[in-house]
Amino acid sequence: MTQPKSKIVYDLDATEYHATKGLSKTRLAYLLKSPAHLKAYDTTERDEPTKDQILGTAIHEATLEPDKFARNWAIAPVGIDRRTTVGKAAYADFVAANVGKQLISAEDYATATAVAKSLRDNPAFGGSLRVGTPEISLFAESDSGQPIKARLDLFDSERNIVWDIKTTIAADPFGFRKECFKYAYALQASHYLDLARRTGLGNKDTKFAFAAVEKTAPYAVGVYFLTAETITKWDGIIKGLVSLWEIAERTETYPSYSPEFIEIDA
């Protein structure tokens, strides 16, 4: 699927978004390792979603689109012995009543709904959730003409904030700061803000905020901005990554790590 130079799309199906060409947050994260890693990601067949990935999707939908969550998810039946005639009939009835729905365990369903409630009850995120727009897909071109894209969890135009939900084991400032370093979350913040500006959804004053929420009781929430200096630093890093990928694609050469010795302090 091709894309226009700059476009904001509301209510785009996630499958269509992922099928659209462009450097996304996920692809940039692989490129941050090396062009070889991104090339491998692009050419490797995707595995089935893991249990954690399914739970993450359920949490996002339960929080951002609760009506869709109610329509799209069903609790997987337990205690049905599908080896018996009665069990087979009971399972067939369940499948017929839930055609097209994603199955989830009762435990994960409870977690998703509890996390969603905790996020809604948070004054900062919950306030944006009541007035903001979820699941916005943005498409544009980089300065060098490379297609780039992003899918925002939530945009609050009243407070000019792009929000992203992060499920974590530690939503406290110290714990989440470690998560930011480990997973390069600043890359996402910089990338999303760039897309918001390029598409006209946001402007130079738009903020990016994380709603970090723990996956176990009490499902505590922490809300965070990154410093302006951090965003500026990653703006430069991403610009370099886009140029690196442009060269790799043009030359059909996808290097990995440096062939030279690198001195490290361990």
mmCIF file of C-alpha atoms in Angstrom:
data_model
loop_
_atom_site.group_PDB
_atom_site.id
_atom_site.type_symbol
_atom_site.label_atom_id
_atom_site.label_comp_id
_atom_site.label_asym_id
_atom_site.label_seq_id
_atom_site.Cartn_x
_atom_site.Cartn_y
_atom_site.Cartn_z
ATOM 1 C CA MET A 1 0.000 0.000 0.000
ATOM 2 C CA THR A 2 1.347 3.441 -0.937
ATOM 3 C CA GLN A 3 0.850 6.605 1.061
ATOM 4 C CA PRO A 4 0.461 10.323 0.340
ATOM 5 C CA LYS A 5 3.166 12.759 1.430
ATOM 6 C CA SER A 6 1.198 13.869 4.492
ATOM 7 C CA LYS A 7 -2.029 12.464 5.854
ATOM 8 C CA ILE A 8 -3.992 12.078 9.092
ATOM 9 C CA VAL A 9 -6.297 9.051 9.172
ATOM 10 C CA TYR A 10 -8.866 8.402 11.872
ATOM 11 C CA ASP A 11 -10.361 4.946 12.525
ATOM 12 C CA LEU A 12 -7.892 3.174 10.255
ATOM 13 C CA ASP A 13 -7.834 -0.565 10.839
ATOM 14 C CA ALA A 14 -4.573 -1.626 12.482
ATOM 15 C CA THR A 15 -3.953 -4.233 9.762
ATOM 16 C CA GLU A 16 -4.137 -1.538 7.079
ATOM 17 C CA TYR A 17 -1.806 0.709 9.041
ATOM 18 C CA HIS A 18 0.817 -2.026 9.392
ATOM 19 C CA ALA A 19 0.549 -2.844 5.667
ATOM 20 C CA THR A 20 1.398 0.733 4.709
ATOM 21 C CA LYS A 21 4.980 1.507 3.737
ATOM 22 C CA GLY A 22 7.031 3.724 6.050
ATOM 23 C CA LEU A 23 9.581 3.942 8.838
ATOM 24 C CA SER A 24 7.588 3.389 12.012
ATOM 25 C CA LYS A 25 8.636 3.431 15.648
ATOM 26 C CA THR A 26 9.092 -0.343 15.568
ATOM 27 C CA ARG A 27 11.206 -0.308 12.406
ATOM 28 C CA LEU A 28 13.308 2.594 13.683
ATOM 29 C CA ALA A 29 14.003 0.608 16.853
ATOM 30 C CA TYR A 30 15.448 -2.206 14.748
ATOM 31 C CA LEU A 31 17.402 0.320 12.680
ATOM 32 C CA LEU A 32 18.816 1.711 15.922
ATOM 33 C CA LYS A 33 20.667 -1.615 16.201
ATOM 34 C CA SER A 34 21.751 -1.695 12.561
ATOM 35 C CA PRO A 35 20.427 -1.763 8.977
ATOM 36 C CA ALA A 36 21.021 -5.524 9.024
ATOM 37 C CA HIS A 37 18.597 -5.908 11.938
ATOM 38 C CA LEU A 38 15.884 -3.904 10.179
ATOM 39 C CA LYS A 39 16.386 -5.839 6.939
ATOM 40 C CA ALA A 40 16.045 -9.100 8.859
ATOM 41 C CA TYR A 41 12.874 -7.834 10.542
ATOM 42 C CA ASP A 42 11.389 -6.807 7.191
ATOM 43 C CA THR A 43 12.126 -10.144 5.540
ATOM 44 C CA THR A 44 11.286 -12.535 8.372
ATOM 45 C CA GLU A 45 7.838 -14.070 8.659
ATOM 46 C CA ARG A 46 5.996 -12.855 11.745
ATOM 47 C CA ASP A 47 5.299 -15.235 14.607
ATOM 48 C CA GLU A 48 1.862 -15.534 16.148
ATOM 49 C CA PRO A 49 1.296 -12.904 18.874
ATOM 50 C CA THR A 50 2.562 -13.904 22.298
ATOM 51 C CA LYS A 51 0.338 -14.016 25.366
ATOM 52 C CA ASP A 52 1.850 -10.736 26.576
ATOM 53 C CA GLN A 53 1.250 -9.085 23.202
ATOM 54 C CA ILE A 54 -2.373 -10.216 23.205
ATOM 55 C CA LEU A 55 -2.815 -8.830 26.700
ATOM 56 C CA GLY A 56 -1.221 -5.544 25.639
ATOM 57 C CA THR A 57 -3.634 -5.242 22.724
ATOM 58 C CA ALA A 58 -6.559 -6.004 25.028
ATOM 59 C CA ILE A 59 -5.428 -3.353 27.522
ATOM 60 C CA HIS A 60 -5.143 -0.706 24.811
ATOM 61 C CA GLU A 61 -8.558 -1.507 23.385
ATOM 62 C CA ALA A 62 -10.248 -1.740 26.795
ATOM 63 C CA THR A 63 -8.793 1.667 27.669
ATOM 64 C CA LEU A 64 -9.052 3.590 24.417
ATOM 65 C CA GLU A 65 -12.015 1.917 22.687
ATOM 66 C CA PRO A 66 -14.120 0.136 25.318
ATOM 67 C CA ASP A 67 -17.085 -0.390 22.986
ATOM 68 C CA LYS A 68 -14.838 -2.135 20.480
ATOM 69 C CA PHE A 69 -13.281 -4.161 23.304
ATOM 70 C CA ALA A 70 -16.719 -5.416 24.322
ATOM 71 C CA ARG A 71 -17.466 -6.424 20.729
ATOM 72 C CA ASN A 72 -14.105 -7.923 19.807
ATOM 73 C CA TRP A 73 -13.074 -10.012 22.814
ATOM 74 C CA ALA A 74 -14.467 -13.127 24.441
ATOM 75 C CA ILE A 75 -13.349 -15.057 27.510
ATOM 76 C CA ALA A 76 -12.061 -18.466 26.467
ATOM 77 C CA PRO A 77 -14.154 -21.266 27.956
ATOM 78 C CA VAL A 78 -12.612 -23.517 30.591
ATOM 79 C CA GLY A 79 -13.672 -26.936 31.801
ATOM 80 C CA ILE A 80 -14.966 -28.084 28.418
ATOM 81 C CA ASP A 81 -13.709 -31.545 27.468
ATOM 82 C CA ARG A 82 -13.658 -31.375 23.685
ATOM 83 C CA ARG A 83 -12.948 -35.106 23.486
ATOM 84 C CA THR A 84 -16.547 -35.859 24.480
ATOM 85 C CA THR A 85 -19.705 -35.431 22.440
ATOM 86 C CA VAL A 86 -21.161 -33.031 24.993
ATOM 87 C CA GLY A 87 -17.923 -31.069 25.158
ATOM 88 C CA LYS A 88 -17.652 -30.790 21.388
ATOM 89 C CA ALA A 89 -21.215 -29.515 21.189
ATOM 90 C CA ALA A 90 -20.636 -26.990 23.979
ATOM 91 C CA TYR A 91 -17.480 -25.676 22.338
ATOM 92 C CA ALA A 92 -19.192 -25.451 18.937
ATOM 93 C CA ASP A 93 -21.961 -23.373 20.532
ATOM 94 C CA PHE A 94 -19.363 -21.076 22.074
ATOM 95 C CA VAL A 95 -17.543 -20.597 18.756
ATOM 96 C CA ALA A 96 -20.809 -19.913 16.926
ATOM 97 C CA ALA A 97 -21.758 -17.271 19.482
ATOM 98 C CA ASN A 98 -18.365 -15.551 19.258
ATOM 99 C CA VAL A 99 -17.466 -15.579 15.571
ATOM 100 C CA GLY A 100 -14.629 -13.187 14.765
ATOM 101 C CA LYS A 101 -13.789 -12.447 18.390
ATOM 102 C CA GLN A 102 -10.336 -12.650 19.933
ATOM 103 C CA LEU A 103 -10.181 -15.179 22.761
ATOM 104 C CA ILE A 104 -8.617 -14.195 26.059
ATOM 105 C CA SER A 105 -8.325 -15.952 29.398
ATOM 106 C CA ALA A 106 -10.563 -14.866 32.258
ATOM 107 C CA GLU A 107 -7.481 -13.774 34.195
ATOM 108 C CA ASP A 108 -6.166 -11.584 31.366
ATOM 109 C CA TYR A 109 -9.642 -10.183 30.723
ATOM 110 C CA ALA A 110 -9.830 -9.123 34.363
ATOM 111 C CA THR A 111 -6.356 -7.584 34.135
ATOM 112 C CA ALA A 112 -7.239 -5.621 30.995
ATOM 113 C CA THR A 113 -10.401 -4.199 32.537
ATOM 114 C CA ALA A 114 -8.657 -3.366 35.824
ATOM 115 C CA VAL A 115 -5.774 -1.612 34.059
ATOM 116 C CA ALA A 116 -8.217 0.317 31.871
ATOM 117 C CA LYS A 117 -10.146 1.494 34.926
ATOM 118 C CA SER A 118 -6.946 2.594 36.646
ATOM 119 C CA LEU A 119 -5.918 4.612 33.578
ATOM 120 C CA ARG A 120 -9.368 6.190 33.293
ATOM 121 C CA ASP A 121 -9.258 7.135 36.982
ATOM 122 C CA ASN A 122 -5.897 8.901 36.646
ATOM 123 C CA PRO A 123 -6.645 12.659 36.598
ATOM 124 C CA ALA A 124 -4.102 13.536 33.902
ATOM 125 C CA PHE A 125 -4.628 10.668 31.484
ATOM 126 C CA GLY A 126 -8.317 10.203 32.277
ATOM 127 C CA GLY A 127 -8.968 13.882 31.553
ATOM 128 C CA SER A 128 -7.349 13.553 28.128
ATOM 129 C CA LEU A 129 -9.168 10.300 27.456
ATOM 130 C CA ARG A 130 -12.549 11.995 27.949
ATOM 131 C CA VAL A 131 -11.856 14.712 25.360
ATOM 132 C CA GLY A 132 -9.139 13.210 23.150
ATOM 133 C CA THR A 133 -9.130 11.084 20.003
ATOM 134 C CA PRO A 134 -7.681 7.550 20.102
ATOM 135 C CA GLU A 135 -5.829 5.530 17.477
ATOM 136 C CA ILE A 136 -4.806 8.217 14.983
ATOM 137 C CA SER A 137 -2.592 7.110 12.082
ATOM 138 C CA LEU A 138 -0.130 9.660 10.681
ATOM 139 C CA PHE A 139 1.751 9.435 7.384
ATOM 140 C CA ALA A 140 4.366 11.825 6.016
ATOM 141 C CA GLU A 141 7.792 12.066 4.411
ATOM 142 C CA SER A 142 11.129 12.805 6.056
ATOM 143 C CA ASP A 143 13.300 15.698 4.906
ATOM 144 C CA SER A 144 15.011 13.295 2.504
ATOM 145 C CA GLY A 145 11.737 11.945 1.110
ATOM 146 C CA GLN A 146 11.590 8.692 3.075
ATOM 147 C CA PRO A 147 8.031 7.594 3.979
ATOM 148 C CA ILE A 148 7.474 7.709 7.739
ATOM 149 C CA LYS A 149 4.446 6.826 9.830
ATOM 150 C CA ALA A 150 3.102 6.604 13.376
ATOM 151 C CA ARG A 151 -0.043 5.376 15.118
ATOM 152 C CA LEU A 152 -0.877 7.462 18.176
ATOM 153 C CA ASP A 153 -2.654 5.937 21.147
ATOM 154 C CA LEU A 154 -4.369 9.215 22.017
ATOM 155 C CA PHE A 155 -4.229 12.889 21.061
ATOM 156 C CA ASP A 156 -5.680 15.553 23.350
ATOM 157 C CA SER A 157 -6.048 18.643 21.163
ATOM 158 C CA GLU A 158 -7.270 20.764 24.086
ATOM 159 C CA ARG A 159 -4.026 20.306 25.997
ATOM 160 C CA ASN A 160 -1.968 19.605 22.862
ATOM 161 C CA ILE A 161 -0.623 16.290 24.193
ATOM 162 C CA VAL A 162 0.198 13.064 22.375
ATOM 163 C CA TRP A 163 -0.241 10.167 24.819
ATOM 164 C CA ASP A 164 1.191 6.663 24.749
ATOM 165 C CA ILE A 165 0.240 3.842 27.129
ATOM 166 C CA LYS A 166 3.055 1.669 28.455
ATOM 167 C CA THR A 167 2.304 -1.415 30.541
ATOM 168 C CA THR A 168 5.168 -2.161 32.900
ATOM 169 C CA ILE A 169 6.136 -3.890 36.107
ATOM 170 C CA ALA A 170 7.298 -0.597 37.640
ATOM 171 C CA ALA A 171 5.503 2.678 36.905
ATOM 172 C CA ASP A 172 7.364 4.643 39.580
ATOM 173 C CA PRO A 173 9.793 7.348 38.322
ATOM 174 C CA PHE A 174 12.941 5.308 38.964
ATOM 175 C CA GLY A 175 11.561 2.095 37.489
ATOM 176 C CA PHE A 176 10.039 3.722 34.439
ATOM 177 C CA ARG A 177 13.195 5.725 33.755
ATOM 178 C CA LYS A 178 15.057 2.416 33.499
ATOM 179 C CA GLU A 179 12.383 1.184 31.066
ATOM 180 C CA CYS A 180 12.883 4.312 28.944
ATOM 181 C CA PHE A 181 16.594 3.572 28.664
ATOM 182 C CA LYS A 182 16.114 -0.148 28.068
ATOM 183 C CA TYR A 183 13.538 0.208 25.297
ATOM 184 C CA ALA A 184 14.603 3.592 23.874
ATOM 185 C CA TYR A 185 11.181 5.090 24.498
ATOM 186 C CA ALA A 186 12.585 8.536 23.686
ATOM 187 C CA LEU A 187 12.890 7.402 20.070
ATOM 188 C CA GLN A 188 9.128 6.955 19.981
ATOM 189 C CA ALA A 189 8.450 10.330 21.584
ATOM 190 C CA SER A 190 10.674 12.149 19.091
ATOM 191 C CA HIS A 191 9.265 10.238 16.124
ATOM 192 C CA TYR A 192 5.622 10.803 17.070
ATOM 193 C CA LEU A 193 6.124 14.510 17.721
ATOM 194 C CA ASP A 194 7.840 14.856 14.350
ATOM 195 C CA LEU A 195 4.883 13.174 12.599
ATOM 196 C CA ALA A 196 2.416 15.342 14.513
ATOM 197 C CA ARG A 197 4.175 18.486 13.315
ATOM 198 C CA ARG A 198 4.621 17.322 9.727
ATOM 199 C CA THR A 199 0.957 16.354 9.337
ATOM 200 C CA GLY A 200 -0.392 19.459 11.065
ATOM 201 C CA LEU A 201 -2.051 17.490 13.842
ATOM 202 C CA GLY A 202 0.271 19.189 16.310
ATOM 203 C CA ASN A 203 2.784 22.018 16.347
ATOM 204 C CA LYS A 204 6.094 23.022 17.918
ATOM 205 C CA ASP A 205 4.420 23.248 21.321
ATOM 206 C CA THR A 206 2.904 19.744 21.263
ATOM 207 C CA LYS A 207 3.962 17.576 24.200
ATOM 208 C CA PHE A 208 4.436 13.818 24.326
ATOM 209 C CA ALA A 209 3.391 12.007 27.508
ATOM 210 C CA PHE A 210 3.649 8.431 28.718
ATOM 211 C CA ALA A 211 0.924 6.859 30.826
ATOM 212 C CA ALA A 212 2.874 4.052 32.512
ATOM 213 C CA VAL A 213 0.648 1.495 34.224
ATOM 214 C CA GLU A 214 1.543 -1.604 36.226
ATOM 215 C CA LYS A 215 0.015 -4.935 35.200
ATOM 216 C CA THR A 216 -0.578 -6.134 38.752
ATOM 217 C CA ALA A 217 -2.655 -4.748 41.616
ATOM 218 C CA PRO A 218 -3.022 -1.943 42.508
ATOM 219 C CA TYR A 219 -2.431 -1.177 38.783
ATOM 220 C CA ALA A 220 -0.600 2.008 39.726
ATOM 221 C CA VAL A 221 -0.210 4.725 37.078
ATOM 222 C CA GLY A 222 2.603 7.217 36.563
ATOM 223 C CA VAL A 223 2.479 9.971 33.928
ATOM 224 C CA TYR A 224 5.682 11.361 32.447
ATOM 225 C CA PHE A 225 7.103 13.923 30.033
ATOM 226 C CA LEU A 226 10.619 13.622 28.652
ATOM 227 C CA THR A 227 12.878 16.664 28.902
ATOM 228 C CA ALA A 228 13.167 18.987 25.902
ATOM 229 C CA GLU A 229 16.887 18.193 25.770
ATOM 230 C CA THR A 230 16.125 14.480 25.456
ATOM 231 C CA ILE A 231 13.692 15.044 22.601
ATOM 232 C CA THR A 232 16.177 17.286 20.782
ATOM 233 C CA LYS A 233 18.918 14.671 21.159
ATOM 234 C CA TRP A 234 16.706 11.966 19.699
ATOM 235 C CA ASP A 235 15.547 14.230 16.863
ATOM 236 C CA GLY A 236 19.170 14.198 15.719
ATOM 237 C CA ILE A 237 19.555 10.450 16.238
ATOM 238 C CA ILE A 238 16.465 9.693 14.152
ATOM 239 C CA LYS A 239 17.589 12.026 11.374
ATOM 240 C CA GLY A 240 20.814 10.029 11.207
ATOM 241 C CA LEU A 241 18.931 6.717 11.215
ATOM 242 C CA VAL A 242 16.713 7.809 8.318
ATOM 243 C CA SER A 243 19.783 8.827 6.308
ATOM 244 C CA LEU A 244 21.464 5.527 7.151
ATOM 245 C CA TRP A 245 18.470 3.556 5.877
ATOM 246 C CA GLU A 246 18.276 5.654 2.717
ATOM 247 C CA ILE A 247 21.915 4.746 1.930
ATOM 248 C CA ALA A 248 21.334 1.090 2.773
ATOM 249 C CA GLU A 249 18.325 0.882 0.459
ATOM 250 C CA ARG A 250 20.028 2.767 -2.362
ATOM 251 C CA THR A 251 23.187 0.651 -2.241
ATOM 252 C CA GLU A 252 21.405 -2.575 -1.232
ATOM 253 C CA THR A 253 24.022 -2.935 1.486
ATOM 254 C CA TYR A 254 22.846 -3.617 5.024
ATOM 255 C CA PRO A 255 25.741 -3.502 7.509
ATOM 256 C CA SER A 256 25.408 -4.609 11.117
ATOM 257 C CA TYR A 257 27.874 -3.543 13.825
ATOM 258 C CA SER A 258 31.120 -1.701 13.189
ATOM 259 C CA PRO A 259 33.860 -3.806 11.525
ATOM 260 C CA GLU A 260 36.435 -1.838 13.526
ATOM 261 C CA PHE A 261 37.529 -2.486 17.102
ATOM 262 C CA ILE A 262 35.532 -0.471 19.636
ATOM 263 C CA GLU A 263 36.913 0.160 23.095
ATOM 264 C CA ILE A 264 34.281 -0.281 25.783
ATOM 265 C CA ASP A 265 34.243 0.338 29.492
ATOM 266 C CA ALA A 266 32.722 -2.647 31.305
#
